[in-house]
Amino acid sequence: MAFLVPILVCVVCMLFSYYLWKKSCPDTDNEPPMVPGGLPLLGHVLKFMGDSIHLWRVLNDFASNSYANGGVVAASVGPRTIYMVTDPDDIFTITNTSLDKDDIYDLGRPWIGDGLLTARASTWKIKRKLLNPAFSQTVMDGFMGVFNKQARKLVKDLEPEVGKGPFDHWTYTKHNALETICLTAMGVDFTDHTILNSQYVTAVDEILKIIAVRFRKFWLHSDYTFRWSNVKKKQDACLKILHNMSDTVIKRRKTEFDNNNILPERTTIPGKKFKAFMDLLFELSVEKGVMNDRELREHVDTMIVGGYDTTATVLMYTLLLLGSHPEVQEKVYQELKVVLGDSDRDVEKHDLSQLVYLEAVLKESLRLYPIGPVLGRRLDKNVQLKNYTLAAGRSCFLLLFGIHKHPMWGADVDQFNPDRWMDPASLPDNPNAFAAFSLGRRICIGKTYAYMSLKTTLAHVLRKYRFKGDHTQLELKFVVLLKPTSGYYVSIEERL
Ligand code: HEM
């Protein structure tokens, strides 16, 4: 019987911790309903167990449940209650009242520290104000030379695939997008095949995978257990390369600055000059003394995290959708002919506002495949929503994909129909119905960058090639971002 004593002590301790946790975040008077299927003490923890394909299905079930329950549901993971929200207005309220990110974002901290994406609410406002000018329209316009150069490079890179049947276009879009973001964020040209550059490309991919693995294996969330894992060793190796790159570039800029007291603009194609984010921020830090080297590095690394996988994946989905809908692709092509004529000229900034159908295609692609489908916020106070009150201290997951699949989009909610964006009357009567870049105060800072680079790239690629594909074969998984597991093959033919 003596062996039962330690077990009993353990159980009592667990129950006591459970009780303390519950007490630390008490329910409000008007809690949203729990999704069905919870077990005593464990709650819904078993539902979350499984691979990332399973996790995506579970999240979709939660979204359906939320529609049927006034836009919000709760689930429990042991003693913790977490909320899941699909109502667009409630999501808007939460994004404006609760600026702190959920602890899960800490997984990105080893790389990007306290950059904008992960910044705590207490410092976020100052940082955002500081960085906003680096995303001004004038700075973005300066990137048009880079976007055109990179788009032409993608057209050239795709050439060997013409007429060869299905191929994986992701490998092309991801390399191209990483080169573009590194050029605009750091002023480093990754088409120069130096050892540091090629190591960097591999390390970026590797660390994004590590974050996804850690996210899925909840026992690796704690820094204590993570410290002893093999994944940590891999992460350290990646971080060494990633931080070394940013530090090297910062050092280079310092020398350039010390020699001339100003950083020169960079050139990609003759006559087109631009200032990289790194240079803009470096000048700010010298002028106003507002950031040290570590902070500078964190901001630049955050641009790369925010801008690389997102634009690359959106481009991949969009080409696949266009390949699956030849009539839409033809309409885009006709618009390109009207705006750009028959010449092979560069896309200019004033062309972009005229490519309205192309923009509709991008929005529809982001609606069906929102790359950041779920955001996490930590509630620092009770939050009053339309139907419920959420309790302070809890985690709240904003199911952005749930807004995009909401019944308010009508019977064709699951169809790819860019035409809906051409007539405001055919869109839901709600300003928060489209949330691919998030909503509220922490909305994506790179939205204009994303549209400008994606439109320029698509314009070049689509006037040269005709795509064929089948997006219905896609199987999706949730790995922090929304990614396909397979079936994203396309084939291309040259337009004559
Ligand atoms: C189609 C492409 C993109 C999509 C769909 C997208 C989506 C998003 C979303 C959903 C968020 C909110 C994240 C959260 O609250 O957890 C976000 C934030 C952010 N994005 Fe983007 N993004 C895109 C492109 C970019 C680009 C190109 C950059 C930079 C060059 C960028 C930089 C950022 C940053 C720094 C934040 C944090 C903003 C803040 O907290 O103030 N994103 N993005």
XYZ file of C-alpha atoms and ligand atoms in Angstrom:
539
model
C 0.000 0.000 0.000
C 2.941 2.320 0.683
C 3.533 2.707 -3.081
C 0.111 4.359 -3.357
C 1.178 7.291 -1.196
C 3.338 9.115 -3.804
C 0.642 8.550 -6.446
C -1.955 9.976 -4.118
C 0.270 12.971 -3.339
C 0.733 13.557 -7.081
C -2.998 13.415 -7.757
C -3.740 15.805 -4.890
C -1.046 18.223 -6.146
C -2.482 18.076 -9.684
C -6.001 18.686 -8.464
C -4.806 21.571 -6.322
C -2.925 23.167 -9.283
C -6.042 22.630 -11.393
C -8.123 24.407 -8.764
C -5.604 27.287 -8.460
C -5.491 27.768 -12.243
C -9.262 27.801 -12.492
C -9.431 30.340 -9.662
C -6.842 32.625 -11.267
C -9.072 33.198 -14.352
C -12.658 33.024 -13.113
C -15.563 32.670 -15.538
C -17.581 35.755 -16.423
C -21.371 35.841 -15.984
C -21.883 35.335 -19.670
C -19.476 32.683 -20.955
C -19.686 31.309 -24.511
C -20.703 27.630 -24.720
C -18.134 24.829 -24.616
C -17.708 22.821 -27.801
C -19.021 19.285 -27.260
C -16.764 16.312 -26.572
C -14.795 17.566 -23.530
C -13.677 15.057 -20.872
C -13.530 15.648 -17.108
C -10.208 17.245 -16.106
C -8.636 16.712 -19.558
C -11.173 18.824 -21.403
C -10.665 18.826 -25.186
C -6.988 18.020 -25.100
C -7.418 14.740 -27.010
C -9.113 16.557 -29.853
C -5.925 18.545 -30.476
C -3.740 15.441 -30.603
C -2.804 14.356 -34.099
C -0.936 15.681 -37.087
C -1.290 19.111 -38.669
C -3.907 17.875 -41.196
C -6.042 16.652 -38.304
C -5.535 19.966 -36.505
C -6.844 21.878 -39.524
C -9.979 19.693 -39.603
C -10.536 20.216 -35.867
C -10.248 23.984 -36.288
C -12.822 23.828 -39.081
C -15.184 21.877 -36.802
C -14.734 24.536 -34.123
C -15.546 27.252 -36.673
C -18.782 25.475 -37.700
C -19.694 25.094 -34.056
C -19.019 28.753 -33.475
C -21.389 29.843 -36.322
C -24.151 27.861 -34.654
C -23.445 29.528 -31.288
C -23.403 33.239 -31.992
C -19.822 33.487 -33.268
C -17.833 32.337 -30.198
C -17.139 28.994 -28.519
C -14.841 27.814 -25.770
C -12.730 24.684 -25.349
C -10.692 23.528 -22.392
C -7.184 22.176 -22.289
C -6.893 20.741 -18.802
C -7.765 23.637 -16.463
C -7.262 26.277 -19.193
C -10.245 27.664 -21.029
C -9.522 29.002 -24.509
C -11.917 30.934 -26.697
C -12.405 30.637 -30.435
C -14.096 33.412 -32.346
C -15.463 33.602 -35.903
C -17.779 36.587 -35.702
C -16.142 39.428 -37.732
C -17.312 42.229 -35.461
C -16.240 40.391 -32.328
C -12.832 39.720 -33.880
C -12.575 43.428 -34.677
C -13.388 44.258 -31.043
C -10.789 41.831 -29.700
C -8.043 42.984 -32.084
C -8.585 46.536 -30.851
C -8.949 45.894 -27.144
C -6.428 43.093 -26.532
C -3.095 43.990 -28.089
C -1.007 41.308 -26.377
C -0.221 38.199 -28.407
C -0.756 34.731 -26.968
C 2.255 33.001 -25.359
C 2.464 30.680 -28.373
C 4.154 33.536 -30.286
C 7.119 33.141 -27.922
C 8.194 30.253 -30.165
C 9.350 32.882 -32.675
C 11.280 34.933 -30.112
C 14.645 33.171 -30.365
C 14.813 34.453 -33.952
C 12.895 37.723 -34.034
C 13.016 38.691 -30.358
C 10.684 41.547 -29.563
C 10.136 42.614 -33.187
C 6.756 43.993 -34.227
C 5.084 40.601 -34.751
C 5.872 39.331 -31.253
C 6.182 42.663 -29.404
C 4.393 42.960 -26.072
C 1.526 45.439 -25.959
C 3.582 47.705 -23.665
C 6.224 48.399 -26.356
C 4.277 47.641 -29.534
C 2.732 51.105 -29.950
C 6.102 52.904 -29.891
C 7.615 50.384 -32.291
C 4.739 50.524 -34.739
C 4.913 54.332 -34.801
C 8.626 54.129 -35.449
C 8.298 51.574 -38.254
C 5.239 52.981 -40.060
C 7.341 55.456 -42.114
C 9.456 52.532 -43.404
C 6.251 51.207 -45.042
C 5.081 54.539 -46.496
C 3.818 54.631 -50.082
C 6.992 56.506 -51.169
C 9.224 53.748 -49.758
C 7.019 51.078 -51.382
C 7.120 52.886 -54.742
C 10.908 52.770 -54.514
C 10.705 48.949 -54.453
C 9.046 48.755 -57.893
C 12.463 48.271 -59.545
C 13.172 45.303 -57.256
C 9.696 43.807 -57.818
C 10.068 44.054 -61.615
C 13.577 42.642 -61.617
C 12.533 39.725 -59.424
C 9.391 39.055 -61.490
C 11.475 38.886 -64.669
C 13.813 36.506 -62.908
C 10.895 34.225 -62.005
C 9.712 34.245 -65.633
C 13.211 33.188 -66.711
C 13.538 30.557 -63.972
C 10.254 28.965 -65.086
C 11.334 28.727 -68.728
C 12.747 25.153 -68.523
C 9.341 23.907 -67.295
C 7.437 25.065 -70.401
C 5.601 22.174 -72.047
C 7.131 19.594 -69.693
C 3.951 18.730 -67.770
C 3.212 19.132 -64.049
C 5.925 20.488 -61.753
C 6.080 21.841 -58.223
C 5.917 25.609 -58.655
C 6.357 26.181 -54.899
C 10.134 25.694 -55.168
C 10.218 28.608 -57.630
C 7.888 30.988 -55.810
C 9.621 30.465 -52.473
C 13.151 31.141 -53.756
C 11.966 34.177 -55.628
C 10.066 35.615 -52.650
C 12.988 35.084 -50.273
C 15.342 36.874 -52.651
C 12.870 39.756 -52.976
C 12.361 40.178 -49.252
C 16.096 39.983 -48.497
C 16.818 42.601 -51.130
C 14.204 45.006 -49.793
C 14.775 44.261 -46.100
C 18.578 44.165 -46.003
C 19.733 45.364 -49.430
C 21.459 41.996 -49.906
C 21.280 40.401 -53.336
C 20.762 36.672 -52.874
C 21.306 36.022 -56.552
C 25.004 36.419 -55.603
C 25.665 32.821 -54.681
C 27.985 33.330 -51.700
C 28.301 30.635 -49.024
C 26.687 32.918 -46.425
C 23.740 33.506 -48.747
C 23.079 29.845 -49.487
C 23.452 28.917 -45.799
C 21.004 31.689 -44.960
C 18.337 30.433 -47.393
C 18.523 26.935 -45.900
C 18.485 28.279 -42.330
C 15.342 30.380 -42.950
C 13.491 27.328 -44.238
C 14.808 25.157 -41.434
C 13.862 27.516 -38.606
C 10.332 27.998 -39.954
C 9.993 24.190 -39.907
C 11.374 24.070 -36.346
C 8.808 26.634 -35.153
C 6.038 24.567 -36.787
C 7.296 21.334 -35.171
C 7.532 22.974 -31.756
C 4.050 24.398 -32.171
C 2.596 20.930 -32.855
C 4.498 19.083 -30.105
C 3.053 20.832 -27.089
C 5.606 19.248 -24.714
C 8.258 21.310 -26.525
C 6.467 24.580 -25.718
C 8.173 24.866 -22.362
C 11.715 26.214 -22.656
C 12.758 23.718 -20.002
C 11.814 20.570 -21.963
C 12.853 22.189 -25.238
C 16.355 22.829 -23.883
C 17.033 19.067 -23.781
C 15.670 18.242 -27.216
C 17.492 17.726 -30.511
C 15.269 20.361 -32.068
C 16.915 22.991 -29.823
C 20.368 22.017 -31.160
C 19.096 22.456 -34.718
C 17.519 25.781 -33.798
C 20.792 27.048 -32.287
C 22.656 26.137 -35.468
C 20.111 28.024 -37.592
C 20.097 31.048 -35.311
C 23.874 31.305 -35.557
C 23.630 31.600 -39.345
C 20.577 33.889 -39.357
C 21.882 36.329 -36.753
C 25.365 36.260 -38.248
C 23.903 37.404 -41.573
C 21.974 40.349 -40.091
C 24.934 41.301 -37.873
C 27.308 41.196 -40.846
C 25.033 43.452 -42.873
C 24.616 45.880 -39.961
C 28.406 46.033 -39.565
C 28.786 46.722 -43.299
C 26.251 49.551 -43.077
C 28.134 51.053 -40.130
C 31.351 51.207 -42.131
C 29.529 52.672 -45.138
C 27.902 55.251 -42.893
C 31.097 56.165 -41.035
C 32.841 56.801 -44.358
C 30.158 59.048 -45.878
C 27.813 60.046 -43.050
C 24.925 58.900 -45.232
C 23.892 55.548 -46.694
C 23.679 55.542 -50.479
C 20.478 54.420 -52.205
C 20.745 50.972 -53.751
C 20.178 50.125 -57.396
C 18.687 46.995 -58.919
C 18.105 48.102 -62.483
C 19.626 51.235 -64.025
C 17.734 54.361 -63.001
C 15.691 52.635 -60.263
C 16.964 53.397 -56.791
C 15.582 52.271 -53.460
C 16.361 52.305 -49.753
C 16.302 48.968 -47.930
C 14.395 48.744 -44.609
C 17.718 48.107 -42.867
C 19.150 51.386 -44.211
C 16.066 53.399 -43.273
C 16.070 51.978 -39.757
C 19.823 52.372 -39.448
C 19.553 56.078 -40.291
C 16.740 56.416 -37.780
C 18.828 54.777 -35.083
C 21.782 57.089 -35.801
C 19.637 60.212 -36.099
C 17.354 59.654 -33.149
C 19.282 57.075 -31.166
C 16.058 55.088 -30.760
C 17.356 51.555 -31.238
C 20.443 49.527 -30.589
C 21.943 46.916 -32.947
C 19.924 44.067 -31.445
C 16.647 45.897 -31.938
C 17.647 46.840 -35.478
C 18.338 43.176 -36.192
C 15.024 42.094 -34.672
C 13.094 44.503 -36.887
C 14.840 43.408 -40.065
C 14.445 39.714 -39.201
C 10.742 40.347 -38.500
C 10.295 41.798 -42.008
C 11.795 38.622 -43.424
C 9.542 36.368 -41.325
C 6.475 38.482 -42.098
C 7.129 38.864 -45.794
C 8.758 35.685 -47.074
C 6.573 32.634 -46.555
C 3.400 34.722 -46.768
C 3.941 36.225 -50.227
C 5.531 33.024 -51.591
C 2.589 30.882 -50.494
C -0.059 33.354 -51.691
C 1.634 33.424 -55.086
C 1.663 29.623 -55.165
C -2.057 29.352 -54.266
C -3.034 32.076 -56.741
C -1.248 30.454 -59.678
C -2.860 27.149 -58.807
C -6.324 28.726 -58.604
C -5.820 30.488 -61.923
C -4.641 27.213 -63.426
C -7.865 25.612 -62.208
C -10.041 28.407 -63.648
C -8.975 29.129 -67.247
C -11.820 31.617 -67.781
C -10.584 33.748 -64.846
C -7.006 33.497 -66.078
C -8.109 34.708 -69.508
C -9.860 37.704 -67.947
C -6.694 38.622 -66.051
C -4.712 38.319 -69.273
C -7.121 40.611 -71.132
C -6.851 43.185 -68.332
C -3.046 43.009 -68.511
C -3.211 43.650 -72.258
C -5.414 46.711 -71.766
C -3.262 48.190 -68.976
C 0.231 47.232 -70.172
C -0.417 46.982 -73.904
C 1.330 44.384 -76.053
C 4.812 45.473 -74.998
C 7.041 43.678 -72.546
C 7.566 46.822 -70.497
C 8.014 46.980 -66.725
C 4.975 47.371 -64.515
C 4.877 50.962 -63.193
C 3.320 52.039 -59.912
C 0.410 53.794 -61.711
C -0.431 50.497 -63.522
C -1.078 48.740 -60.244
C -4.220 50.697 -59.356
C -5.642 49.845 -62.782
C -5.185 46.102 -62.335
C -8.496 45.822 -60.502
C -9.450 42.358 -61.668
C -6.022 41.031 -60.721
C -6.537 42.507 -57.258
C -9.948 40.790 -57.070
C -8.219 37.498 -57.914
C -5.691 38.023 -55.124
C -8.388 38.863 -52.593
C -10.429 35.836 -53.555
C -7.349 33.649 -53.306
C -6.610 35.075 -49.834
C -10.228 34.570 -48.845
C -10.164 30.866 -49.713
C -6.603 30.244 -48.544
C -5.754 32.786 -45.827
C -2.092 32.138 -45.138
C -2.371 33.257 -41.483
C -5.684 31.535 -40.689
C -5.621 31.764 -36.880
C -4.284 34.513 -34.605
C -3.821 34.271 -30.852
C -4.399 37.052 -28.343
C -4.064 37.131 -24.584
C -6.936 38.925 -22.875
C -5.628 41.333 -20.256
C -9.146 42.379 -19.229
C -12.697 41.093 -19.594
C -13.924 41.718 -23.129
C -17.574 42.418 -23.866
C -18.680 40.958 -27.218
C -22.067 41.012 -28.970
C -23.377 37.871 -27.256
C -20.818 36.943 -24.591
C -18.236 38.298 -22.153
C -14.741 36.809 -22.304
C -12.669 36.474 -19.136
C -9.384 38.283 -18.486
C -6.214 36.175 -18.386
C -7.362 33.676 -20.996
C -6.189 32.906 -24.527
C -8.400 33.813 -27.405
C -7.941 32.405 -30.902
C -9.276 34.475 -33.772
C -10.318 32.131 -36.575
C -9.784 34.475 -39.526
C -10.505 31.629 -41.940
C -13.862 31.302 -40.167
C -14.761 34.865 -41.189
C -13.962 33.972 -44.804
C -16.145 30.842 -44.727
C -18.943 32.530 -42.844
C -22.475 31.988 -44.233
C -22.654 35.775 -44.849
C -20.631 35.137 -48.053
C -23.632 33.354 -49.552
C -24.280 29.988 -51.147
C -21.067 30.082 -53.236
C -18.856 30.675 -50.174
C -16.557 27.767 -51.129
C -16.272 28.736 -54.799
C -13.423 30.721 -56.326
C -15.317 33.663 -57.741
C -13.189 36.839 -58.106
C -16.116 38.583 -59.824
C -17.778 39.010 -56.435
C -15.120 41.675 -55.672
C -16.043 43.672 -58.790
C -19.474 44.594 -57.482
C -19.788 45.831 -53.874
C -23.439 44.688 -53.869
C -22.311 41.062 -54.138
C -20.040 41.314 -51.075
C -21.192 40.809 -47.470
C -22.502 43.966 -45.883
C -19.773 44.008 -43.236
C -16.485 45.983 -43.347
C -14.739 43.202 -41.417
C -15.740 40.376 -43.768
C -12.232 40.180 -45.277
C -9.507 39.661 -42.707
C -6.553 38.014 -44.469
C -4.227 40.749 -43.162
C -5.926 40.712 -39.722
C -8.154 43.489 -38.416
C -7.805 46.347 -35.960
C -4.720 48.071 -34.664
C -2.182 45.295 -35.230
C -3.200 44.793 -38.849
C -0.372 43.651 -41.154
C 2.125 46.452 -41.739
C 3.224 44.831 -45.019
C -0.168 44.786 -46.770
C 0.746 47.364 -49.442
C 4.123 45.703 -49.976
C 2.347 42.361 -50.447
C -0.177 43.622 -53.007
C 2.451 45.568 -54.948
C 4.948 42.724 -55.154
C 2.288 40.071 -55.895
C 0.573 42.123 -58.598
C 3.886 42.941 -60.292
C 5.008 39.315 -60.206
C 1.680 37.965 -61.491
C 1.570 40.571 -64.267
C 4.952 39.433 -65.624
C 4.326 35.730 -65.224
C 0.771 35.659 -66.588
C 1.465 37.681 -69.698
C 4.194 35.166 -70.582
C 2.671 31.824 -69.536
C -0.682 30.054 -69.413
C -1.078 27.935 -66.255
C -2.969 24.672 -65.767
C -3.608 23.045 -62.403
C -6.232 21.603 -60.092
C -6.659 23.189 -56.686
C -9.391 20.708 -55.706
C -6.612 18.160 -55.122
C -5.172 20.297 -52.331
C -5.044 18.879 -48.852
C -4.406 21.531 -46.223
C -2.518 21.465 -42.948
C -2.202 23.951 -40.123
C 1.442 24.648 -39.285
C 1.057 28.151 -37.823
C 0.486 29.103 -41.470
C -2.042 27.398 -43.754
C -0.029 25.157 -46.054
C -0.834 22.438 -48.565
C 0.444 18.938 -47.941
C 0.400 17.882 -51.563
C -1.123 18.390 -54.959
C 0.120 21.851 -55.764
C 1.508 20.893 -59.144
C 0.910 23.061 -62.203
C 1.977 22.928 -65.826
C 2.775 25.902 -68.048
C 2.622 26.767 -71.725
C 4.126 29.823 -73.332
C 1.628 32.375 -74.697
C 2.388 33.126 -78.319
C -0.032 38.267 -48.611
C 0.891 38.476 -47.727
C 0.662 38.709 -46.260
C -0.357 38.288 -45.452
C -1.576 37.454 -45.838
C -0.077 38.784 -44.123
C -0.891 38.582 -43.026
C -0.636 39.096 -41.761
C -1.472 38.871 -40.603
C -2.726 38.000 -40.580
C -0.911 39.528 -39.559
C -1.390 39.547 -38.110
C -0.542 38.589 -37.303
C -0.941 38.491 -35.858
O -1.646 39.355 -35.329
O -0.525 37.525 -35.240
C 0.282 40.179 -40.052
C 1.117 40.959 -39.276
C 2.329 41.436 -39.716
N 2.839 41.338 -40.992
Fe 1.919 40.536 -42.583
N 1.100 39.480 -44.148
C 1.577 39.475 -45.437
C 2.718 40.089 -45.896
C 3.598 40.782 -45.125
C 4.789 41.424 -45.605
C 5.203 41.464 -47.080
C 5.443 41.964 -44.528
C 6.724 42.734 -44.459
C 7.435 43.122 -45.483
C 4.628 41.667 -43.358
C 4.954 42.029 -42.075
C 4.096 41.904 -40.998
C 4.412 42.394 -39.653
C 5.709 43.069 -39.226
C 3.286 42.114 -38.856
C 3.086 42.475 -37.377
C 2.309 43.778 -37.320
C 2.058 44.302 -35.914
O 1.890 43.509 -34.982
O 2.007 45.532 -35.764
N 3.523 40.959 -43.760
N 0.421 39.905 -41.393
